Coordinates of C-alpha atoms in Angstrom, one line a residue:
M1 CA 185.3 -85.0 -22.7
T2 CA 188.3 -85.7 -25.1
D3 CA 188.8 -89.7 -25.8
I4 CA 191.3 -90.7 -23.4
T5 CA 193.6 -93.7 -23.8
P6 CA 195.3 -95.2 -20.6
A7 CA 198.8 -94.2 -20.5
G8 CA 200.3 -97.6 -20.0
D9 CA 199.1 -98.8 -22.9
D10 CA 201.1 -98.8 -26.0
A11 CA 197.8 -97.1 -28.1
E12 CA 197.9 -93.4 -29.4
V13 CA 196.0 -90.7 -28.1
G14 CA 193.3 -89.4 -29.8
R15 CA 193.4 -86.7 -32.4
K16 CA 191.5 -84.5 -30.2
D17 CA 194.1 -84.8 -27.0
R18 CA 196.7 -83.9 -29.7
L19 CA 195.0 -80.7 -30.6
V20 CA 194.4 -80.5 -26.9
I21 CA 197.9 -80.7 -26.4
L22 CA 198.9 -78.4 -29.3
A23 CA 196.5 -75.5 -27.6
S24 CA 198.2 -75.9 -24.4
S25 CA 201.8 -74.7 -25.9
V26 CA 200.4 -72.1 -28.1
G27 CA 198.9 -70.9 -25.4
T28 CA 202.2 -71.0 -23.2
V29 CA 203.9 -69.3 -26.0
I30 CA 202.0 -66.0 -25.6
E31 CA 202.9 -66.3 -21.8
W32 CA 206.5 -66.5 -22.3
Y33 CA 206.1 -63.7 -24.8
D34 CA 204.7 -61.5 -22.3
F35 CA 207.5 -62.3 -20.0
Y36 CA 210.1 -61.4 -21.9
L37 CA 209.7 -58.9 -23.7
Y38 CA 211.2 -57.1 -20.6
G39 CA 214.4 -58.9 -21.0
S40 CA 214.5 -58.0 -24.6
L41 CA 213.7 -54.3 -24.0
A42 CA 216.2 -53.7 -21.2
A43 CA 218.3 -50.9 -22.0
I44 CA 215.3 -49.3 -23.1
I45 CA 213.5 -50.0 -19.7
S46 CA 216.7 -48.6 -18.1
A47 CA 216.4 -45.4 -19.8
Q48 CA 212.8 -45.3 -19.3
F49 CA 212.4 -46.2 -15.4
F50 CA 216.0 -45.8 -14.4
S51 CA 216.9 -42.6 -15.3
G52 CA 217.4 -41.5 -12.5
V53 CA 220.8 -42.7 -11.6
N54 CA 224.0 -43.1 -13.6
E55 CA 224.2 -45.2 -16.6
T56 CA 225.7 -48.5 -15.0
T57 CA 223.9 -48.5 -12.2
G58 CA 220.5 -48.1 -14.5
F59 CA 221.4 -50.7 -16.2
I60 CA 222.1 -53.2 -13.2
F61 CA 218.6 -52.0 -12.0
A62 CA 217.0 -52.6 -15.4
L63 CA 218.5 -56.4 -15.2
M64 CA 217.8 -56.6 -11.4
A65 CA 214.0 -55.6 -12.4
F66 CA 214.3 -58.6 -14.8
A67 CA 215.5 -60.3 -12.1
A68 CA 212.9 -59.9 -9.8
G69 CA 210.1 -62.0 -11.9
F70 CA 212.5 -64.7 -11.9
A71 CA 212.6 -64.0 -8.0
V72 CA 209.3 -65.2 -7.1
R73 CA 208.7 -67.5 -9.5
P74 CA 209.5 -70.4 -6.8
F75 CA 206.4 -68.9 -5.1
G76 CA 204.3 -68.5 -7.7
A77 CA 205.1 -72.7 -8.1
L78 CA 203.9 -73.3 -4.6
V79 CA 201.2 -71.1 -5.0
F80 CA 199.4 -72.7 -7.9
G81 CA 201.1 -75.5 -7.8
R82 CA 198.8 -76.4 -5.0
L83 CA 196.1 -75.4 -6.7
G84 CA 196.6 -77.5 -9.6
D85 CA 197.3 -80.5 -7.5
L86 CA 193.6 -79.8 -5.4
W87 CA 191.8 -77.6 -8.2
G88 CA 193.3 -79.3 -11.1
R89 CA 195.3 -78.0 -14.5
K90 CA 192.9 -76.6 -16.6
N91 CA 191.4 -73.7 -14.2
T92 CA 195.0 -72.9 -12.8
F93 CA 196.0 -72.4 -16.7
L94 CA 193.1 -69.6 -16.7
V95 CA 194.2 -67.7 -13.6
T96 CA 198.0 -67.6 -14.3
M97 CA 197.6 -66.5 -17.8
A98 CA 195.0 -63.8 -17.1
L99 CA 197.5 -62.2 -14.6
M100 CA 200.3 -62.5 -17.2
G101 CA 198.6 -60.4 -19.7
L102 CA 197.4 -57.6 -17.5
S103 CA 200.1 -56.7 -15.9
T104 CA 202.0 -57.0 -19.2
F105 CA 199.3 -54.4 -20.5
V106 CA 199.7 -52.3 -17.5
V107 CA 203.9 -52.3 -18.2
G108 CA 202.5 -51.0 -21.8
L109 CA 200.7 -47.8 -20.1
L110 CA 203.2 -46.8 -17.4
P111 CA 204.6 -43.3 -17.3
S112 CA 208.2 -43.1 -17.6
Y113 CA 210.4 -42.1 -14.2
A114 CA 210.5 -38.8 -15.9
A115 CA 206.8 -38.0 -15.5
I116 CA 205.7 -39.8 -12.2
G117 CA 209.4 -40.5 -10.5
V118 CA 210.2 -42.9 -8.2
A119 CA 206.7 -44.6 -8.8
A120 CA 207.6 -45.6 -11.8
P121 CA 210.4 -48.6 -11.2
V122 CA 208.1 -49.2 -7.9
I123 CA 204.7 -50.1 -10.3
L124 CA 207.4 -51.5 -12.8
I125 CA 208.9 -53.9 -10.4
L126 CA 205.5 -54.8 -9.1
M127 CA 204.2 -55.9 -12.6
R128 CA 207.6 -58.0 -12.9
L129 CA 206.4 -59.6 -9.8
I130 CA 203.5 -60.3 -10.7
Q131 CA 204.2 -61.6 -14.1
G132 CA 206.6 -63.8 -12.2
L133 CA 204.1 -65.4 -9.7
A134 CA 201.8 -66.3 -12.7
L135 CA 205.0 -68.1 -14.7
G136 CA 205.7 -69.8 -11.7
G137 CA 202.3 -71.6 -11.8
E138 CA 202.2 -71.6 -15.5
Y139 CA 205.3 -74.1 -16.7
G140 CA 204.8 -77.1 -14.3
G141 CA 200.8 -77.2 -15.4
A142 CA 201.4 -77.2 -19.2
A143 CA 204.1 -79.5 -18.7
T144 CA 202.3 -81.9 -16.2
Y145 CA 198.7 -81.8 -18.5
V146 CA 200.6 -82.3 -21.7
A147 CA 202.5 -85.3 -20.2
E148 CA 199.5 -86.6 -18.6
H149 CA 197.9 -87.0 -22.3
A150 CA 201.0 -88.4 -24.0
P151 CA 200.9 -92.1 -24.5
H152 CA 203.5 -94.4 -22.8
G153 CA 206.9 -94.0 -25.0
K154 CA 206.4 -90.7 -26.5
R155 CA 206.3 -88.5 -23.2
G156 CA 209.5 -86.6 -24.4
F157 CA 208.2 -86.3 -27.9
Y158 CA 204.9 -84.8 -26.7
T159 CA 206.5 -82.0 -24.1
S160 CA 209.1 -81.4 -26.3
F161 CA 206.4 -79.0 -27.8
I162 CA 206.1 -77.4 -24.4
Q163 CA 209.7 -76.8 -24.3
I164 CA 209.9 -75.0 -27.6
T165 CA 207.3 -72.6 -26.3
A166 CA 209.9 -70.8 -24.1
T167 CA 212.1 -69.8 -27.1
A168 CA 209.1 -69.4 -29.5
G169 CA 208.0 -67.0 -27.2
L170 CA 211.4 -65.1 -27.3
F171 CA 211.2 -65.4 -30.9
L172 CA 207.7 -63.9 -31.3
S173 CA 208.8 -61.1 -28.7
L174 CA 212.3 -60.2 -30.9
M175 CA 209.8 -60.2 -34.0
V176 CA 207.3 -58.2 -32.6
I177 CA 210.2 -55.8 -31.5
L178 CA 212.5 -55.9 -34.4
G179 CA 209.1 -54.9 -36.7
V180 CA 207.9 -52.0 -34.7
R181 CA 211.1 -50.9 -34.3
T182 CA 211.9 -50.7 -38.4
W183 CA 208.6 -49.6 -38.8
L184 CA 208.7 -46.2 -36.3
G185 CA 212.8 -45.8 -36.5
E186 CA 214.9 -46.1 -33.7
E187 CA 214.1 -42.5 -32.0
A188 CA 210.0 -42.9 -31.8
F189 CA 211.1 -46.5 -30.7
A190 CA 212.7 -45.2 -27.6
D191 CA 210.5 -42.7 -27.1
W192 CA 207.4 -44.1 -26.8
G193 CA 206.7 -47.2 -29.5
W194 CA 208.4 -49.6 -27.0
R195 CA 205.3 -49.5 -25.7
I196 CA 203.7 -51.1 -28.7
P197 CA 204.7 -54.9 -27.9
F198 CA 203.5 -54.6 -24.2
L199 CA 199.9 -53.1 -25.5
V200 CA 199.7 -56.0 -28.0
S201 CA 199.4 -58.7 -25.1
I202 CA 195.9 -57.6 -24.5
L203 CA 195.0 -59.0 -27.8
L204 CA 197.3 -62.1 -27.2
L205 CA 195.5 -62.5 -23.7
V206 CA 191.9 -62.8 -25.1
V207 CA 193.0 -65.4 -27.8
S208 CA 194.3 -67.3 -25.2
L209 CA 191.7 -67.3 -22.8
W210 CA 189.6 -68.6 -25.3
I211 CA 191.8 -71.8 -26.3
R212 CA 192.7 -72.3 -22.6
L213 CA 188.7 -72.6 -22.0
K214 CA 188.2 -75.2 -24.4
L215 CA 190.8 -77.4 -22.9
N216 CA 189.5 -80.1 -20.9
E217 CA 191.1 -81.6 -17.9
S218 CA 194.1 -83.6 -17.5
P219 CA 193.2 -87.6 -17.9
A220 CA 195.5 -88.5 -14.9
F221 CA 194.1 -85.8 -12.7
Q222 CA 190.4 -87.0 -13.7
R223 CA 191.4 -90.4 -12.8
M224 CA 193.0 -89.5 -9.6
K225 CA 190.2 -87.8 -8.4
A226 CA 187.5 -90.3 -9.6
E227 CA 189.3 -92.8 -7.7
G228 CA 189.8 -90.8 -4.3
R229 CA 193.8 -90.7 -4.4
G230 CA 194.4 -87.3 -4.6
S231 CA 196.3 -85.3 -1.9
T232 CA 194.6 -82.7 0.6
T233 CA 198.3 -81.2 1.9
P234 CA 200.4 -81.5 -1.6
L235 CA 203.0 -78.5 -0.2
K236 CA 203.3 -81.0 3.3
D237 CA 203.2 -83.9 1.0
S238 CA 206.0 -82.5 -1.7
F239 CA 208.5 -80.8 0.6
L240 CA 208.4 -81.9 4.4
K241 CA 208.4 -85.7 3.8
W242 CA 212.0 -86.9 3.1
P243 CA 211.2 -89.0 0.6
N244 CA 209.8 -86.3 -1.8
L245 CA 211.9 -83.9 -0.8
K246 CA 214.8 -85.5 -1.3
L247 CA 213.8 -86.0 -5.3
V248 CA 213.1 -82.5 -5.2
L249 CA 216.4 -81.5 -4.4
I250 CA 218.2 -83.8 -7.1
A251 CA 215.9 -82.3 -9.6
L252 CA 217.2 -78.7 -8.8
F253 CA 220.5 -79.6 -8.2
G254 CA 221.2 -82.9 -10.6
L255 CA 218.8 -81.1 -13.6
T256 CA 217.3 -77.7 -13.5
A257 CA 220.0 -75.7 -12.3
G258 CA 222.6 -76.3 -14.9
Q259 CA 219.8 -76.4 -17.8
A260 CA 219.0 -72.9 -16.7
V261 CA 222.4 -71.5 -16.8
V262 CA 222.7 -73.4 -20.0
W263 CA 219.4 -71.6 -21.3
Y264 CA 220.3 -67.8 -20.2
T265 CA 223.8 -68.1 -21.3
G266 CA 222.8 -69.0 -24.8
Q267 CA 219.6 -66.9 -25.6
F268 CA 219.8 -63.9 -23.2
Y269 CA 223.3 -63.6 -22.0
A270 CA 224.6 -63.7 -25.9
L271 CA 222.1 -61.2 -27.0
F272 CA 223.6 -58.7 -23.8
F273 CA 226.6 -59.6 -24.3
L274 CA 226.3 -58.2 -28.3
E275 CA 224.7 -55.5 -27.2
R276 CA 226.3 -54.4 -23.9
V277 CA 229.8 -55.8 -24.4
L278 CA 230.3 -55.7 -28.1
K279 CA 228.2 -52.8 -28.8
V280 CA 226.5 -54.4 -32.0
E281 CA 223.3 -52.1 -33.2
A282 CA 220.4 -53.5 -31.4
A283 CA 218.1 -54.3 -34.2
L284 CA 221.1 -56.2 -36.0
A285 CA 221.9 -57.9 -32.5
N286 CA 218.3 -59.2 -32.2
T287 CA 217.9 -60.1 -35.7
L288 CA 221.1 -62.3 -35.5
V289 CA 219.9 -63.9 -32.5
A290 CA 216.3 -64.4 -33.8
I291 CA 217.8 -66.2 -36.7
A292 CA 219.6 -68.6 -34.2
L293 CA 216.5 -69.4 -32.6
L294 CA 214.5 -70.3 -35.7
L295 CA 217.5 -72.5 -36.7
A296 CA 217.4 -74.0 -33.9
T297 CA 214.1 -74.5 -32.4
P298 CA 213.2 -77.7 -34.3
F299 CA 216.0 -79.4 -31.9
F300 CA 213.6 -79.3 -28.9
I301 CA 211.6 -81.8 -30.8
F302 CA 214.4 -84.0 -31.7
W303 CA 216.1 -84.4 -28.6
G304 CA 212.7 -84.7 -26.8
W305 CA 212.0 -87.3 -29.3
L306 CA 215.4 -89.2 -28.8
S307 CA 214.9 -89.0 -25.1
D308 CA 212.6 -91.6 -25.6
K309 CA 214.8 -93.7 -26.9
V310 CA 218.0 -93.6 -24.8
G311 CA 216.8 -91.5 -21.5
R312 CA 216.7 -87.8 -20.6
K313 CA 219.7 -88.0 -18.2
P314 CA 222.5 -88.8 -20.8
I315 CA 221.4 -86.0 -23.1
I316 CA 220.8 -83.1 -20.7
L317 CA 224.0 -84.1 -18.5
A318 CA 226.4 -83.8 -22.4
G319 CA 224.5 -80.5 -22.9
C320 CA 225.7 -79.1 -19.6
L321 CA 229.1 -80.6 -19.9
I322 CA 229.7 -79.5 -23.5
A323 CA 228.5 -76.4 -22.9
A324 CA 230.5 -75.7 -19.5
L325 CA 234.1 -76.5 -21.5
S326 CA 232.4 -74.6 -24.9
Y327 CA 231.5 -71.1 -23.8
G328 CA 235.0 -69.8 -23.5
P329 CA 236.1 -70.5 -26.7
L330 CA 232.6 -69.8 -28.2
F331 CA 232.2 -66.2 -26.9
H332 CA 236.1 -65.1 -27.8
A333 CA 234.8 -66.5 -31.2
L334 CA 231.9 -64.0 -31.0
T335 CA 233.6 -61.2 -30.1
G336 CA 236.1 -61.5 -33.1
A337 CA 232.6 -62.1 -35.6
A338 CA 230.7 -59.8 -34.0
N339 CA 233.2 -56.6 -33.3
P340 CA 236.5 -57.5 -35.2
A341 CA 237.9 -54.1 -34.7
L342 CA 237.6 -54.6 -31.1
A343 CA 239.2 -57.8 -30.9
S344 CA 242.2 -56.5 -32.6
A345 CA 242.7 -53.9 -31.0
S346 CA 242.7 -55.9 -27.7
R347 CA 245.3 -57.9 -29.1
S348 CA 247.6 -55.2 -30.6
A349 CA 247.4 -52.6 -28.0
P350 CA 246.1 -54.4 -24.5
V351 CA 244.6 -52.0 -21.5
T352 CA 245.8 -52.5 -18.1
V353 CA 244.9 -50.1 -15.1
H354 CA 248.0 -49.7 -12.8
M355 CA 246.3 -48.5 -9.5
D356 CA 246.1 -48.5 -5.8
P357 CA 243.9 -51.6 -4.9
A358 CA 242.7 -49.6 -1.7
D359 CA 241.8 -46.8 -4.3
C360 CA 239.4 -48.9 -6.1
S361 CA 235.8 -49.6 -4.8
F362 CA 232.8 -52.2 -5.8
Q363 CA 231.2 -50.1 -8.2
F364 CA 227.6 -51.3 -7.6
D365 CA 225.7 -48.5 -6.2
L366 CA 222.4 -49.3 -4.3
V367 CA 220.8 -45.9 -4.3
G368 CA 222.3 -44.9 -7.6
R369 CA 223.8 -41.7 -5.8
T370 CA 227.3 -42.4 -4.8
A371 CA 230.2 -40.2 -6.7
F372 CA 232.8 -42.7 -7.7
T373 CA 235.7 -40.1 -7.9
S374 CA 239.0 -42.3 -7.1
S375 CA 241.2 -42.2 -10.1
C376 CA 240.9 -46.1 -9.9
D377 CA 237.1 -45.7 -10.1
M378 CA 236.7 -43.1 -12.6
A379 CA 239.1 -45.1 -15.1
R380 CA 237.4 -48.4 -14.7
T381 CA 233.8 -46.5 -14.7
F382 CA 234.7 -45.0 -18.4
L383 CA 236.3 -48.6 -19.5
A384 CA 233.6 -50.7 -18.6
K385 CA 231.1 -48.4 -20.4
A386 CA 233.1 -48.6 -23.2
G387 CA 233.2 -52.2 -23.3
V388 CA 236.9 -52.1 -23.2
N389 CA 238.3 -55.4 -21.5
Y390 CA 241.3 -54.6 -19.4
D391 CA 243.4 -56.4 -16.7
T392 CA 244.6 -54.5 -13.7
V393 CA 248.1 -54.0 -11.9
A394 CA 248.9 -53.3 -8.2
A395 CA 250.8 -50.0 -8.2
P396 CA 252.1 -48.6 -4.7
A397 CA 249.7 -47.3 -2.0
G398 CA 249.2 -43.7 -2.5
S399 CA 249.7 -44.0 -6.2
V400 CA 247.1 -42.2 -8.7
A401 CA 245.3 -44.4 -11.3
A402 CA 247.2 -45.0 -14.9
V403 CA 245.6 -46.5 -18.1
H404 CA 248.3 -48.4 -20.0
I405 CA 246.9 -48.8 -23.8
G406 CA 249.8 -50.3 -25.6
E407 CA 252.5 -47.9 -25.4
R408 CA 250.5 -45.3 -24.3
V409 CA 249.6 -44.0 -20.9
V410 CA 246.6 -41.7 -20.0
H411 CA 246.7 -40.7 -16.0
S412 CA 243.4 -40.3 -13.9
F413 CA 243.3 -38.3 -11.2
S414 CA 241.6 -38.2 -7.8
A415 CA 239.4 -36.1 -5.6
D416 CA 237.3 -36.1 -2.5
I417 CA 234.2 -34.6 -2.0
I418 CA 233.5 -31.9 0.8
E419 CA 230.1 -30.8 0.7
D420 CA 229.9 -28.5 -2.2
Q421 CA 233.2 -28.5 -2.7
V422 CA 235.5 -31.2 -4.4
V423 CA 239.5 -31.1 -3.3
T424 CA 242.0 -33.0 -5.7
V425 CA 245.7 -33.4 -5.4
A426 CA 246.6 -31.4 -7.9
T427 CA 244.7 -28.3 -7.8
G428 CA 243.5 -28.3 -3.7
S429 CA 239.6 -27.4 -3.2
I430 CA 237.8 -26.5 -6.6
P431 CA 233.8 -26.1 -7.2
R432 CA 231.8 -29.4 -8.6
S433 CA 231.4 -27.7 -11.9
E434 CA 235.2 -27.5 -12.1
F435 CA 235.7 -31.2 -11.0
A436 CA 232.7 -32.5 -14.0
R437 CA 235.3 -30.5 -16.2
L438 CA 238.3 -32.2 -15.1
R439 CA 236.7 -35.5 -15.8
T440 CA 235.5 -34.5 -18.9
A441 CA 239.1 -33.8 -20.0
F442 CA 240.0 -36.9 -18.6
E443 CA 237.5 -39.0 -20.6
A444 CA 238.1 -37.1 -23.6
E445 CA 241.8 -37.7 -23.3
L446 CA 241.0 -41.5 -22.4
G447 CA 238.5 -41.8 -25.4
A448 CA 241.0 -40.4 -28.0
A449 CA 243.8 -42.8 -27.0
L450 CA 241.4 -45.7 -27.3
A451 CA 240.1 -44.7 -30.2
E452 CA 243.9 -44.2 -31.5
A453 CA 244.4 -47.3 -30.5
G454 CA 242.0 -48.8 -32.9
Y455 CA 239.2 -49.3 -30.0
P456 CA 235.8 -48.7 -31.8
P457 CA 232.8 -46.6 -30.1
S458 CA 230.5 -49.5 -31.3
A459 CA 230.7 -52.0 -33.4
D460 CA 230.4 -51.5 -37.3
S461 CA 227.2 -53.4 -38.6
A462 CA 229.2 -53.7 -42.1
Q463 CA 232.1 -55.2 -40.7
V464 CA 230.2 -57.8 -38.3
N465 CA 230.5 -61.1 -40.1
K466 CA 226.7 -62.1 -39.9
P467 CA 226.8 -65.9 -41.0
L468 CA 229.7 -66.8 -38.5
V469 CA 227.8 -64.6 -35.4
V470 CA 224.5 -66.9 -36.2
A471 CA 226.8 -70.0 -36.5
I472 CA 228.0 -69.3 -33.1
L473 CA 224.5 -68.4 -31.7
F474 CA 223.3 -71.6 -33.3
L475 CA 225.9 -73.3 -31.4
L476 CA 224.5 -71.9 -28.0
V477 CA 221.2 -71.9 -28.7
M478 CA 221.9 -75.9 -29.4
F479 CA 223.1 -76.4 -26.2
V480 CA 220.2 -74.8 -24.6
T481 CA 217.7 -77.2 -27.1
M482 CA 219.7 -80.3 -25.6
V483 CA 219.4 -80.0 -21.8
Y484 CA 215.7 -78.2 -21.8
G485 CA 214.0 -80.5 -24.8
P486 CA 214.4 -83.7 -22.4
I487 CA 213.8 -81.5 -19.0
A488 CA 209.7 -81.8 -18.6
A489 CA 209.3 -85.1 -19.1
A490 CA 212.7 -86.0 -16.7
L491 CA 210.5 -83.6 -14.3
V492 CA 206.8 -85.3 -14.2
E493 CA 208.5 -88.6 -14.2
M494 CA 210.2 -87.8 -10.7
F495 CA 206.7 -87.4 -8.7
P496 CA 203.6 -89.3 -8.6
T497 CA 200.5 -87.3 -9.7
R498 CA 198.6 -86.1 -6.5
V499 CA 201.3 -84.3 -6.1
R500 CA 203.1 -83.5 -9.0
Y501 CA 202.0 -80.1 -10.4
S502 CA 203.8 -78.9 -6.7
S503 CA 206.9 -81.1 -6.7
M504 CA 208.1 -80.6 -10.2
S505 CA 207.4 -76.7 -10.3
L506 CA 209.5 -75.8 -7.7
P507 CA 212.6 -77.3 -8.9
Y508 CA 212.2 -76.0 -12.4
H509 CA 211.2 -72.3 -11.1
I510 CA 214.5 -72.3 -8.5
G511 CA 216.5 -73.4 -11.2
N512 CA 215.5 -70.9 -13.7
G513 CA 214.1 -68.8 -11.9
W514 CA 217.1 -68.0 -9.3
F515 CA 220.3 -70.1 -11.4
G516 CA 219.0 -68.9 -14.4
G517 CA 217.2 -65.3 -13.8
F518 CA 219.7 -64.1 -12.4
L519 CA 222.6 -65.1 -14.5
P520 CA 222.6 -61.7 -16.8
T521 CA 222.6 -59.5 -13.3
T522 CA 225.3 -61.6 -11.9
A523 CA 227.4 -61.9 -15.0
F524 CA 227.5 -57.9 -15.3
A525 CA 228.7 -57.6 -12.0
I526 CA 231.4 -59.8 -12.6
V527 CA 232.4 -58.1 -15.6
A528 CA 232.4 -54.9 -13.9
A529 CA 234.3 -55.5 -11.0
T530 CA 236.7 -57.4 -12.6
G531 CA 237.4 -56.0 -16.3
N532 CA 237.6 -59.1 -18.0
I533 CA 234.1 -59.1 -20.1
Y534 CA 234.6 -63.1 -20.4
A535 CA 234.5 -63.2 -16.4
G536 CA 230.9 -63.3 -16.5
L537 CA 230.8 -66.7 -17.8
W538 CA 232.1 -68.1 -14.9
Y539 CA 229.2 -68.1 -12.9
P540 CA 227.2 -70.4 -15.9
I541 CA 230.3 -72.9 -16.3
A542 CA 230.6 -73.6 -12.5
V543 CA 226.9 -74.3 -12.0
A544 CA 226.8 -76.4 -15.0
L545 CA 229.8 -78.6 -13.8
L546 CA 227.9 -79.1 -10.8
T547 CA 225.1 -80.2 -12.2
F548 CA 226.8 -82.3 -14.3
V549 CA 228.3 -83.9 -11.7
I550 CA 225.6 -84.3 -9.1
G551 CA 223.1 -85.2 -12.0
L552 CA 225.7 -88.6 -13.0
V553 CA 225.8 -89.3 -9.3
L554 CA 222.4 -89.1 -8.3
V555 CA 220.0 -89.0 -11.1
K556 CA 217.8 -92.1 -12.0
D557 CA 216.5 -92.0 -15.9
R558 CA 212.9 -93.0 -15.3
R559 CA 211.6 -92.5 -18.9
D560 CA 209.8 -95.9 -18.5
V561 CA 207.8 -95.7 -15.5
D562 CA 204.0 -95.1 -14.9
I563 CA 203.2 -91.5 -14.6
H564 CA 199.4 -92.6 -13.7
A565 CA 200.4 -94.9 -10.8

């Protein structure tokens, strides 16, 4: 057993305890690596497992499968939180690690949609659900475990090492992907090489289990058990008794919801924005994000350390407020730095779609089989796929949509599908093959008009202002470090030892699993619906401001509380 010192004393924990804390952090890095591989490869996952639907719907499906892992995290928090409060922190670690590693390995072996059809995405989503359940039990245990080893007055500093693990796991996944991509080349990587980072996880699993088996149980948990103060019904005590439930709700809306959207905007949505909207080459986008992460990561520890001095609340809420006020200018600046030709074309030749509002539908096809054949839908589909920012102007009822690119106008056309025939206003009934030709011709004309106006099909890597892009990404990740560095200590200090694992895990994973995990899908859908490439930011801005207001009024700073009481 480790040399344990009482948390209420000012004495330092022993050297072996510090090694145990670091070992716990290393294991958590590997779990995050497994979980974030999927997000880092969303575009390739879309092509491999959702190729039976159109491109836009396929990417949204891929993001939904990514979000599925987040959706079940609160349920994992309930299941493993209960086990952690009853059974111990260490034993729960081992179960979550095994589930995470094995499900990740299975994804690396999974045949594509082309090979086994709809079974492929079904199994993929099942593995994502297992990953989400495992991660739902991991974080609360790791944060609780480390905090319960830390000396009084240093919980923010000690738990900040756990806070590094999420970004470190993302960084590790990006580095492995970039290394394999460079080694194999883009074609081979997209075909089969993407599986290697998933398969490597089995080796990391073995290392992690070996590390976790060497850990001893948390001193606070041992003391609680020895004194007979443990809860026999931790879920009931956490969520069905108002004094504790009130704290759970305050933790969710006053801390973790805002923290989550800032985290996912600064790391994942920034990457999606670079790749999908600004059309930056994938390897370059991953490299720039990885550099920003590497530069900003030490600030997790800085803000955790500072929170021991000034409190958790002011740092977290300041991060939410600054992020909400800065996102608009920063993402506009990111466009100019990463794809200057696109920014220039948007200014010199703005695009507007003049359409009958009744002619436009919400272009998310749940089953992937709807043919969007109205003039408005065909125009907006092409523009969304091209990453072009546009405004809409209402036209008289019955009007055929027209795309205005600066002074040039490209007219769309409408069609209705009746069995195997397509009926257009201009030609009457024509075969589907003829409709495909007309649509191809329209898209070719629209693409040529955009090119003539200076809209690039993709970002020119030579024109990317790489230092400026890294600087902008660094600022976005800096906001992440402010809200995330002190959050573990803040949550641990809100709840008593006997229900701490359960009580802190649920608001953390609802915040990060739902508010944060659904951010890429929600933001992308808002962009597709509005035509405004910056409209996706409305969601994180609104949630961050909500957390700032609620946290300012209701959250109490508890950095001096005795967590062993």
